[in-house]
PDB file of C-alpha atoms and ligand atoms in Angstrom:
ATOM      1  CA  UNK A   1    -102.403   1.066 125.265  1.00 94.00           C
ATOM      2  CA  UNK A   2    -103.326   4.687 124.531  1.00 97.00           C
ATOM      3  CA  UNK A   3    -101.373   6.586 121.863  1.00 98.00           C
ATOM      4  CA  UNK A   4    -101.766  10.385 121.832  1.00 98.00           C
ATOM      5  CA  UNK A   5    -100.997  12.208 118.598  1.00 98.00           C
ATOM      6  CA  UNK A   6    -101.049  15.988 118.390  1.00 98.00           C
ATOM      7  CA  UNK A   7     -99.878  18.526 115.864  1.00 98.00           C
ATOM      8  CA  UNK A   8    -100.858  21.430 113.623  1.00 98.00           C
ATOM      9  CA  UNK A   9    -103.259  21.357 110.681  1.00 97.00           C
ATOM     10  CA  UNK A  10    -102.411  19.017 107.785  1.00 97.00           C
ATOM     11  CA  UNK A  11     -99.288  17.667 109.477  1.00 97.00           C
ATOM     12  CA  UNK A  12    -100.390  14.113 108.677  1.00 97.00           C
ATOM     13  CA  UNK A  13    -101.698  13.207 112.172  1.00 97.00           C
ATOM     14  CA  UNK A  14    -104.891  11.630 110.830  1.00 97.00           C
ATOM     15  CA  UNK A  15    -103.165   9.532 108.178  1.00 97.00           C
ATOM     16  CA  UNK A  16    -100.575   8.373 110.692  1.00 98.00           C
ATOM     17  CA  UNK A  17    -103.140   7.670 113.426  1.00 98.00           C
ATOM     18  CA  UNK A  18    -105.334   5.529 111.189  1.00 98.00           C
ATOM     19  CA  UNK A  19    -102.353   3.447 110.087  1.00 98.00           C
ATOM     20  CA  UNK A  20    -101.001   3.122 113.629  1.00 98.00           C
ATOM     21  CA  UNK A  21    -104.401   2.029 114.950  1.00 98.00           C
ATOM     22  CA  UNK A  22    -104.548  -0.678 112.312  1.00 98.00           C
ATOM     23  CA  UNK A  23    -100.961  -1.774 112.961  1.00 97.00           C
ATOM     24  CA  UNK A  24    -101.291  -1.982 116.763  1.00 97.00           C
ATOM     25  CA  UNK A  25    -104.929  -3.226 116.617  1.00 97.00           C
ATOM     26  CA  UNK A  26    -106.347  -0.268 118.511  1.00 97.00           C
ATOM     27  CA  UNK A  27    -109.436   1.879 117.922  1.00 97.00           C
ATOM     28  CA  UNK A  28    -108.996   5.347 116.439  1.00 98.00           C
ATOM     29  CA  UNK A  29    -110.645   8.703 117.134  1.00 98.00           C
ATOM     30  CA  UNK A  30    -109.964  11.842 115.087  1.00 98.00           C
ATOM     31  CA  UNK A  31    -110.938  14.382 117.765  1.00 98.00           C
ATOM     32  CA  UNK A  32    -110.813  17.211 115.196  1.00 98.00           C
ATOM     33  CA  UNK A  33    -113.998  15.713 113.759  1.00 98.00           C
ATOM     34  CA  UNK A  34    -115.810  16.302 117.075  1.00 98.00           C
ATOM     35  CA  UNK A  35    -115.047  20.057 116.889  1.00 98.00           C
ATOM     36  CA  UNK A  36    -115.887  20.047 113.187  1.00 98.00           C
ATOM     37  CA  UNK A  37    -119.240  18.293 113.839  1.00 98.00           C
ATOM     38  CA  UNK A  38    -120.262  20.942 116.394  1.00 97.00           C
ATOM     39  CA  UNK A  39    -119.167  23.730 114.017  1.00 97.00           C
ATOM     40  CA  UNK A  40    -121.109  22.217 111.104  1.00 97.00           C
ATOM     41  CA  UNK A  41    -124.257  21.814 113.224  1.00 96.00           C
ATOM     42  CA  UNK A  42    -124.055  25.452 114.414  1.00 96.00           C
ATOM     43  CA  UNK A  43    -123.695  26.570 110.784  1.00 95.00           C
ATOM     44  CA  UNK A  44    -126.614  24.385 109.688  1.00 94.00           C
ATOM     45  CA  UNK A  45    -128.841  25.842 112.428  1.00 92.00           C
ATOM     46  CA  UNK A  46    -127.702  29.379 111.530  1.00 93.00           C
ATOM     47  CA  UNK A  47    -126.625  29.886 115.162  1.00 88.00           C
ATOM     48  CA  UNK A  48    -123.872  32.312 116.196  1.00 87.00           C
ATOM     49  CA  UNK A  49    -120.547  30.533 116.683  1.00 90.00           C
ATOM     50  CA  UNK A  50    -120.141  31.997 120.162  1.00 88.00           C
ATOM     51  CA  UNK A  51    -123.431  30.518 121.475  1.00 92.00           C
ATOM     52  CA  UNK A  52    -121.866  28.129 123.976  1.00 95.00           C
ATOM     53  CA  UNK A  53    -125.143  26.777 125.419  1.00 96.00           C
ATOM     54  CA  UNK A  54    -126.267  25.550 121.985  1.00 96.00           C
ATOM     55  CA  UNK A  55    -122.764  24.259 121.186  1.00 97.00           C
ATOM     56  CA  UNK A  56    -122.786  22.210 124.419  1.00 97.00           C
ATOM     57  CA  UNK A  57    -126.252  20.860 123.634  1.00 97.00           C
ATOM     58  CA  UNK A  58    -125.024  19.746 120.181  1.00 97.00           C
ATOM     59  CA  UNK A  59    -121.957  18.116 121.774  1.00 97.00           C
ATOM     60  CA  UNK A  60    -124.140  16.187 124.263  1.00 97.00           C
ATOM     61  CA  UNK A  61    -126.054  14.646 121.376  1.00 95.00           C
ATOM     62  CA  UNK A  62    -122.979  13.831 119.311  1.00 97.00           C
ATOM     63  CA  UNK A  63    -122.610  10.223 118.193  1.00 95.00           C
ATOM     64  CA  UNK A  64    -118.894   9.532 117.689  1.00 96.00           C
ATOM     65  CA  UNK A  65    -119.717   6.554 115.476  1.00 93.00           C
ATOM     66  CA  UNK A  66    -121.712   8.675 113.036  1.00 93.00           C
ATOM     67  CA  UNK A  67    -119.515  11.642 112.170  1.00 96.00           C
ATOM     68  CA  UNK A  68    -119.398  12.029 108.373  1.00 95.00           C
ATOM     69  CA  UNK A  69    -115.708  12.585 107.669  1.00 93.00           C
ATOM     70  CA  UNK A  70    -116.187  13.363 103.982  1.00 92.00           C
ATOM     71  CA  UNK A  71    -118.630  16.202 104.758  1.00 94.00           C
ATOM     72  CA  UNK A  72    -116.817  17.504 107.847  1.00 97.00           C
ATOM     73  CA  UNK A  73    -113.372  17.585 106.217  1.00 94.00           C
ATOM     74  CA  UNK A  74    -114.261  20.699 104.174  1.00 93.00           C
ATOM     75  CA  UNK A  75    -111.524  23.320 104.523  1.00 90.00           C
ATOM     76  CA  UNK A  76    -114.003  26.046 105.642  1.00 91.00           C
ATOM     77  CA  UNK A  77    -115.349  23.839 108.443  1.00 96.00           C
ATOM     78  CA  UNK A  78    -111.807  23.577 109.845  1.00 95.00           C
ATOM     79  CA  UNK A  79    -111.730  27.351 110.232  1.00 94.00           C
ATOM     80  CA  UNK A  80    -115.119  27.463 111.976  1.00 95.00           C
ATOM     81  CA  UNK A  81    -114.129  24.506 114.182  1.00 97.00           C
ATOM     82  CA  UNK A  82    -111.103  26.409 115.446  1.00 97.00           C
ATOM     83  CA  UNK A  83    -113.324  29.365 116.341  1.00 96.00           C
ATOM     84  CA  UNK A  84    -115.728  27.243 118.409  1.00 97.00           C
ATOM     85  CA  UNK A  85    -112.784  25.316 119.923  1.00 98.00           C
ATOM     86  CA  UNK A  86    -111.968  28.305 122.167  1.00 97.00           C
ATOM     87  CA  UNK A  87    -115.165  27.702 124.205  1.00 97.00           C
ATOM     88  CA  UNK A  88    -114.185  26.121 127.535  1.00 97.00           C
ATOM     89  CA  UNK A  89    -117.566  24.565 128.378  1.00 97.00           C
ATOM     90  CA  UNK A  90    -117.808  22.985 124.955  1.00 98.00           C
ATOM     91  CA  UNK A  91    -114.291  21.558 125.269  1.00 98.00           C
ATOM     92  CA  UNK A  92    -115.176  20.007 128.643  1.00 98.00           C
ATOM     93  CA  UNK A  93    -118.125  18.210 127.080  1.00 98.00           C
ATOM     94  CA  UNK A  94    -116.113  16.945 124.092  1.00 98.00           C
ATOM     95  CA  UNK A  95    -113.155  15.913 126.270  1.00 98.00           C
ATOM     96  CA  UNK A  96    -115.551  13.812 128.374  1.00 98.00           C
ATOM     97  CA  UNK A  97    -116.691  11.926 125.231  1.00 98.00           C
ATOM     98  CA  UNK A  98    -113.104  11.572 123.980  1.00 98.00           C
ATOM     99  CA  UNK A  99    -111.881  10.128 127.304  1.00 98.00           C
ATOM    100  CA  UNK A 100    -114.769   7.673 127.386  1.00 97.00           C
ATOM    101  CA  UNK A 101    -113.659   6.475 123.938  1.00 97.00           C
ATOM    102  CA  UNK A 102    -109.976   6.279 124.911  1.00 98.00           C
ATOM    103  CA  UNK A 103    -110.533   4.305 128.088  1.00 96.00           C
ATOM    104  CA  UNK A 104    -112.348   1.345 126.528  1.00 96.00           C
ATOM    105  CA  UNK A 105    -110.206  -1.773 126.015  1.00 94.00           C
ATOM    106  CA  UNK A 106    -107.958  -2.518 124.222  1.00 93.00           C
ATOM    107  CA  UNK A 107    -107.077   1.195 124.066  1.00 95.00           C
ATOM    108  CA  UNK A 108    -106.964   3.661 121.235  1.00 98.00           C
ATOM    109  CA  UNK A 109    -105.087   6.138 119.103  1.00 98.00           C
ATOM    110  CA  UNK A 110    -106.480   9.663 119.465  1.00 98.00           C
ATOM    111  CA  UNK A 111    -105.325  12.579 117.357  1.00 98.00           C
ATOM    112  CA  UNK A 112    -105.923  16.286 117.867  1.00 98.00           C
ATOM    113  CA  UNK A 113    -104.319  19.299 119.523  1.00 98.00           C
ATOM    114  CA  UNK A 114    -104.569  18.617 123.290  1.00 98.00           C
ATOM    115  CA  UNK A 115    -104.529  14.822 123.542  1.00 98.00           C
ATOM    116  CA  UNK A 116    -101.111  14.546 125.223  1.00 98.00           C
ATOM    117  CA  UNK A 117    -101.588  17.673 127.356  1.00 98.00           C
ATOM    118  CA  UNK A 118    -105.248  17.376 128.462  1.00 98.00           C
ATOM    119  CA  UNK A 119    -107.393  14.503 127.150  1.00 98.00           C
ATOM    120  CA  UNK A 120    -105.012  11.577 127.766  1.00 98.00           C
ATOM    121  CA  UNK A 121    -102.228  12.946 129.939  1.00 98.00           C
ATOM    122  CA  UNK A 122    -101.336   9.399 130.988  1.00 95.00           C
ATOM    123  CA  UNK A 123    -101.118   7.989 127.438  1.00 97.00           C
ATOM    124  CA  UNK A 124     -98.377   5.367 127.160  1.00 96.00           C
ATOM    125  CA  UNK A 125     -96.911   7.059 124.072  1.00 97.00           C
ATOM    126  CA  UNK A 126     -97.236  10.646 122.886  1.00 98.00           C
ATOM    127  CA  UNK A 127     -96.201  12.016 119.501  1.00 98.00           C
ATOM    128  CA  UNK A 128     -96.190  15.609 118.332  1.00 98.00           C
ATOM    129  CA  UNK A 129     -96.326  15.422 114.536  1.00 98.00           C
ATOM    130  CA  UNK A 130     -95.332  18.497 112.627  1.00 98.00           C
ATOM    131  CA  UNK A 131     -93.966  19.738 109.278  1.00 98.00           C
ATOM    132  CA  UNK A 132     -93.116  23.163 107.869  1.00 98.00           C
ATOM    133  CA  UNK A 133     -96.129  25.371 107.093  1.00 98.00           C
ATOM    134  CA  UNK A 134     -95.217  25.215 103.392  1.00 98.00           C
ATOM    135  CA  UNK A 135     -95.087  21.409 103.337  1.00 98.00           C
ATOM    136  CA  UNK A 136     -98.417  21.233 105.137  1.00 98.00           C
ATOM    137  CA  UNK A 137    -100.046  23.757 102.803  1.00 98.00           C
ATOM    138  CA  UNK A 138     -98.774  21.790  99.770  1.00 98.00           C
ATOM    139  CA  UNK A 139    -100.244  18.597 101.210  1.00 98.00           C
ATOM    140  CA  UNK A 140    -103.631  20.211 101.933  1.00 97.00           C
ATOM    141  CA  UNK A 141    -103.743  21.933  98.514  1.00 97.00           C
ATOM    142  CA  UNK A 142    -102.981  18.631  96.736  1.00 97.00           C
ATOM    143  CA  UNK A 143    -105.559  16.851  98.879  1.00 96.00           C
ATOM    144  CA  UNK A 144    -108.257  19.402  97.978  1.00 95.00           C
ATOM    145  CA  UNK A 145    -107.391  19.338  94.265  1.00 97.00           C
ATOM    146  CA  UNK A 146    -107.495  15.540  94.252  1.00 96.00           C
ATOM    147  CA  UNK A 147    -111.102  15.828  95.441  1.00 94.00           C
ATOM    148  CA  UNK A 148    -111.888  18.208  92.579  1.00 95.00           C
ATOM    149  CA  UNK A 149    -111.920  21.286  94.856  1.00 94.00           C
ATOM    150  CA  UNK A 150    -110.216  24.426  93.526  1.00 95.00           C
ATOM    151  CA  UNK A 151    -107.421  25.509  95.859  1.00 96.00           C
ATOM    152  CA  UNK A 152    -104.677  28.118  95.717  1.00 97.00           C
ATOM    153  CA  UNK A 153    -101.491  27.286  97.602  1.00 98.00           C
ATOM    154  CA  UNK A 154    -101.084  30.872  98.922  1.00 98.00           C
ATOM    155  CA  UNK A 155    -104.666  30.970 100.304  1.00 97.00           C
ATOM    156  CA  UNK A 156    -104.347  27.557 101.933  1.00 97.00           C
ATOM    157  CA  UNK A 157    -101.007  28.561 103.490  1.00 98.00           C
ATOM    158  CA  UNK A 158    -102.513  31.729 104.926  1.00 97.00           C
ATOM    159  CA  UNK A 159    -105.560  29.830 106.284  1.00 96.00           C
ATOM    160  CA  UNK A 160    -103.396  27.191 107.966  1.00 97.00           C
ATOM    161  CA  UNK A 161    -101.130  29.795 109.553  1.00 97.00           C
ATOM    162  CA  UNK A 162    -104.107  31.752 110.904  1.00 97.00           C
ATOM    163  CA  UNK A 163    -105.706  28.599 112.336  1.00 97.00           C
ATOM    164  CA  UNK A 164    -102.420  27.362 113.884  1.00 97.00           C
ATOM    165  CA  UNK A 165    -101.940  30.738 115.536  1.00 97.00           C
ATOM    166  CA  UNK A 166    -105.467  30.714 116.990  1.00 97.00           C
ATOM    167  CA  UNK A 167    -105.062  27.093 118.151  1.00 97.00           C
ATOM    168  CA  UNK A 168    -101.696  27.712 119.812  1.00 98.00           C
ATOM    169  CA  UNK A 169    -102.613  31.003 121.460  1.00 97.00           C
ATOM    170  CA  UNK A 170    -106.023  30.240 122.956  1.00 97.00           C
ATOM    171  CA  UNK A 171    -106.123  30.227 126.744  1.00 96.00           C
ATOM    172  CA  UNK A 172    -107.834  26.871 127.214  1.00 97.00           C
ATOM    173  CA  UNK A 173    -105.994  23.731 126.075  1.00 98.00           C
ATOM    174  CA  UNK A 174    -103.790  25.425 123.463  1.00 98.00           C
ATOM    175  CA  UNK A 175    -102.014  23.264 120.906  1.00 98.00           C
ATOM    176  CA  UNK A 176     -98.566  22.457 122.258  1.00 97.00           C
ATOM    177  CA  UNK A 177     -96.123  19.609 122.497  1.00 98.00           C
ATOM    178  CA  UNK A 178     -96.488  17.747 125.798  1.00 98.00           C
ATOM    179  CA  UNK A 179     -93.235  17.629 127.782  1.00 98.00           C
ATOM    180  CA  UNK A 180     -93.088  13.849 127.439  1.00 97.00           C
ATOM    181  CA  UNK A 181     -94.066  13.755 123.727  1.00 98.00           C
ATOM    182  CA  UNK A 182     -91.721  12.613 120.956  1.00 97.00           C
ATOM    183  CA  UNK A 183     -91.358  15.179 118.191  1.00 98.00           C
ATOM    184  CA  UNK A 184     -91.817  13.809 114.663  1.00 98.00           C
ATOM    185  CA  UNK A 185     -91.021  16.374 111.981  1.00 98.00           C
ATOM    186  CA  UNK A 186     -92.246  14.930 108.681  1.00 98.00           C
ATOM    187  CA  UNK A 187     -91.231  17.847 106.409  1.00 98.00           C
ATOM    188  CA  UNK A 188     -88.760  15.638 104.574  1.00 97.00           C
ATOM    189  CA  UNK A 189     -90.613  12.336 105.048  1.00 97.00           C
ATOM    190  CA  UNK A 190     -93.177  10.658 102.843  1.00 97.00           C
ATOM    191  CA  UNK A 191     -96.148   8.899 104.460  1.00 97.00           C
ATOM    192  CA  UNK A 192     -94.421   5.504 104.605  1.00 98.00           C
ATOM    193  CA  UNK A 193     -91.226   6.913 106.183  1.00 98.00           C
ATOM    194  CA  UNK A 194     -93.239   8.858 108.768  1.00 98.00           C
ATOM    195  CA  UNK A 195     -95.248   5.730 109.581  1.00 98.00           C
ATOM    196  CA  UNK A 196     -92.094   3.621 110.064  1.00 98.00           C
ATOM    197  CA  UNK A 197     -90.564   6.308 112.298  1.00 98.00           C
ATOM    198  CA  UNK A 198     -93.729   6.394 114.432  1.00 98.00           C
ATOM    199  CA  UNK A 199     -93.855   2.575 114.679  1.00 98.00           C
ATOM    200  CA  UNK A 200     -90.214   2.562 115.854  1.00 97.00           C
ATOM    201  CA  UNK A 201     -90.894   5.159 118.573  1.00 97.00           C
ATOM    202  CA  UNK A 202     -94.036   3.353 119.786  1.00 96.00           C
ATOM    203  CA  UNK A 203     -92.479  -0.117 119.708  1.00 95.00           C
ATOM    204  CA  UNK A 204     -89.486   1.061 121.752  1.00 93.00           C
ATOM    205  CA  UNK A 205     -91.766   2.749 124.286  1.00 89.00           C
ATOM    206  CA  UNK A 206     -93.926  -0.380 124.504  1.00 85.00           C
ATOM    207  CA  UNK A 207     -90.905  -2.603 125.137  1.00 84.00           C
ATOM    208  CA  UNK A 208     -90.025  -0.574 128.229  1.00 83.00           C
ATOM    209  CA  UNK A 209     -93.597  -0.518 129.610  1.00 78.00           C
ATOM    210  CA  UNK A 210     -94.361  -2.470 132.775  1.00 72.00           C
ATOM    211  CA  UNK A 211     -96.534  -5.529 131.927  1.00 67.00           C
TER     212      UNK A 211
HETATM  213  N1  ADP B 301     -95.561  12.545 105.378  1.00 92.57           N
HETATM  214  C1  ADP B 301     -96.416  12.945 104.423  1.00 92.57           C
HETATM  215  N2  ADP B 301     -95.936  13.297 103.214  1.00 92.57           N
HETATM  216  C2  ADP B 301     -96.757  13.721 102.241  1.00 92.57           C
HETATM  217  N3  ADP B 301     -98.097  13.821 102.363  1.00 92.57           N
HETATM  218  C3  ADP B 301     -98.626  13.476 103.522  1.00 92.57           C
HETATM  219  C4  ADP B 301     -97.817  13.033 104.613  1.00 92.57           C
HETATM  220  N4  ADP B 301     -98.639  12.768 105.657  1.00 92.57           N
HETATM  221  C5  ADP B 301     -99.894  13.053 105.229  1.00 92.57           C
HETATM  222  N5  ADP B 301     -99.900  13.461 103.955  1.00 92.57           N
HETATM  223  C6  ADP B 301    -101.057  13.896 103.151  1.00 92.57           C
HETATM  224  O1  ADP B 301    -101.350  15.217 103.612  1.00 92.57           O
HETATM  225  C7  ADP B 301    -102.743  15.432 103.676  1.00 92.57           C
HETATM  226  C8  ADP B 301    -103.114  15.839 105.119  1.00 92.57           C
HETATM  227  O2  ADP B 301    -102.920  14.728 105.962  1.00 92.57           O
HETATM  228  P1  ADP B 301    -103.876  14.434 107.217  1.00 92.57           P
HETATM  229  O3  ADP B 301    -103.491  13.105 107.742  1.00 92.57           O
HETATM  230  O4  ADP B 301    -105.307  14.649 106.834  1.00 92.57           O
HETATM  231  O5  ADP B 301    -103.397  15.596 108.200  1.00 92.57           O
HETATM  232  P2  ADP B 301    -104.023  16.100 109.565  1.00 92.57           P
HETATM  233  O6  ADP B 301    -104.863  14.983 110.124  1.00 92.57           O
HETATM  234  O7  ADP B 301    -102.843  16.435 110.416  1.00 92.57           O
HETATM  235  O8  ADP B 301    -104.828  17.310 109.203  1.00 92.57           O
HETATM  236  C9  ADP B 301    -103.397  14.131 103.193  1.00 92.57           C
HETATM  237  O9  ADP B 301    -103.741  14.256 101.838  1.00 92.57           O
HETATM  238  C10 ADP B 301    -102.315  13.079 103.391  1.00 92.57           C
HETATM  239  O10 ADP B 301    -102.429  12.042 102.455  1.00 92.57           O
HETATM  240  N1  CDP B 302    -108.215  17.950 120.138  1.00 92.57           N
HETATM  241  C1  CDP B 302    -108.573  18.954 119.311  1.00 92.57           C
HETATM  242  C2  CDP B 302    -108.817  18.705 117.946  1.00 92.57           C
HETATM  243  C3  CDP B 302    -109.191  19.757 117.136  1.00 92.57           C
HETATM  244  N2  CDP B 302    -109.353  20.990 117.670  1.00 92.57           N
HETATM  245  C4  CDP B 302    -109.844  22.117 116.871  1.00 92.57           C
HETATM  246  O1  CDP B 302    -110.523  21.683 115.714  1.00 92.57           O
HETATM  247  C5  CDP B 302    -109.951  22.245 114.524  1.00 92.57           C
HETATM  248  C6  CDP B 302    -110.028  21.219 113.416  1.00 92.57           C
HETATM  249  O2  CDP B 302    -109.157  20.161 113.757  1.00 92.57           O
HETATM  250  P1  CDP B 302    -108.709  19.040 112.722  1.00 92.57           P
HETATM  251  O3  CDP B 302    -107.743  18.157 113.416  1.00 92.57           O
HETATM  252  O4  CDP B 302    -109.906  18.401 112.120  1.00 92.57           O
HETATM  253  O5  CDP B 302    -107.978  19.908 111.594  1.00 92.57           O
HETATM  254  P2  CDP B 302    -106.910  19.425 110.507  1.00 92.57           P
HETATM  255  O6  CDP B 302    -105.607  19.296 111.219  1.00 92.57           O
HETATM  256  O7  CDP B 302    -107.382  18.084 109.989  1.00 92.57           O
HETATM  257  O8  CDP B 302    -106.942  20.486 109.473  1.00 92.57           O
HETATM  258  C7  CDP B 302    -108.546  22.660 114.932  1.00 92.57           C
HETATM  259  O9  CDP B 302    -108.046  23.742 114.162  1.00 92.57           O
HETATM  260  C8  CDP B 302    -108.710  23.031 116.414  1.00 92.57           C
HETATM  261  O10 CDP B 302    -109.138  24.363 116.586  1.00 92.57           O
HETATM  262  C9  CDP B 302    -109.063  21.214 119.003  1.00 92.57           C
HETATM  263  O11 CDP B 302    -109.156  22.352 119.481  1.00 92.57           O
HETATM  264  N3  CDP B 302    -108.693  20.191 119.814  1.00 92.57           N
END
């Protein structure tokens, strides 16, 4: 079974995907980390963010099993990732790696922006996880502060809105809800409630799947 989870920044896709993967005994890939890893490597090499040939080269050498989430999760890397994510050739390379991961048995949960629309169009279940910009900015601000990073709610809100706009308006694989995706708005849900709602949707979909 492949479960596709998309949604805007800090909507809770990662948290939900990890828990769903554990619950349904599937592998999990946070595809945002693949864009973040390329962005971080370009920054480390001091290369311009628009240098697609170098970005593709970095993507070809990417080891999905060795992406350092704690380093790559930095707020600033998210911004740079969304700027390199507009490069079509780079996306093709990363999508190839992501599909390879998804298609290995027993299946997987992938989260990102274009999983239901591009990477795994034939996923058995698709969720589009969202929450109001304010709720998402509160979550990200709290998350940063809990790691000892100084964060101002207003700055985080502005950053998230700018990134969401770029991600939803780019020409190639923009963030959008797939036609056959279930919408899960978690603005008024805590993590446990959102998880239970997702399990219900997936279990119902699985019960109607041909065996
Ligand atoms: N439903 C929720 N209610 C409150 N906080 C949440 C909820 N879902 C996730 N979080 C918290 O919000 C932050 C961002 O969640 P994360 O899963 O990293 O989002 P994303 O992967 O969409 O960027 C984390 O600190 C997480 O614990
Ligand atoms: N499937 C994906 C996943 C991420 N991305 C890009 O990578 C950036 C970082 O994604 P992320 O999922 O790690 O970001 P957060 O939602 O965790 O803040 C996004 O803003 C997108 O620009 C993408 O284009 N396609």
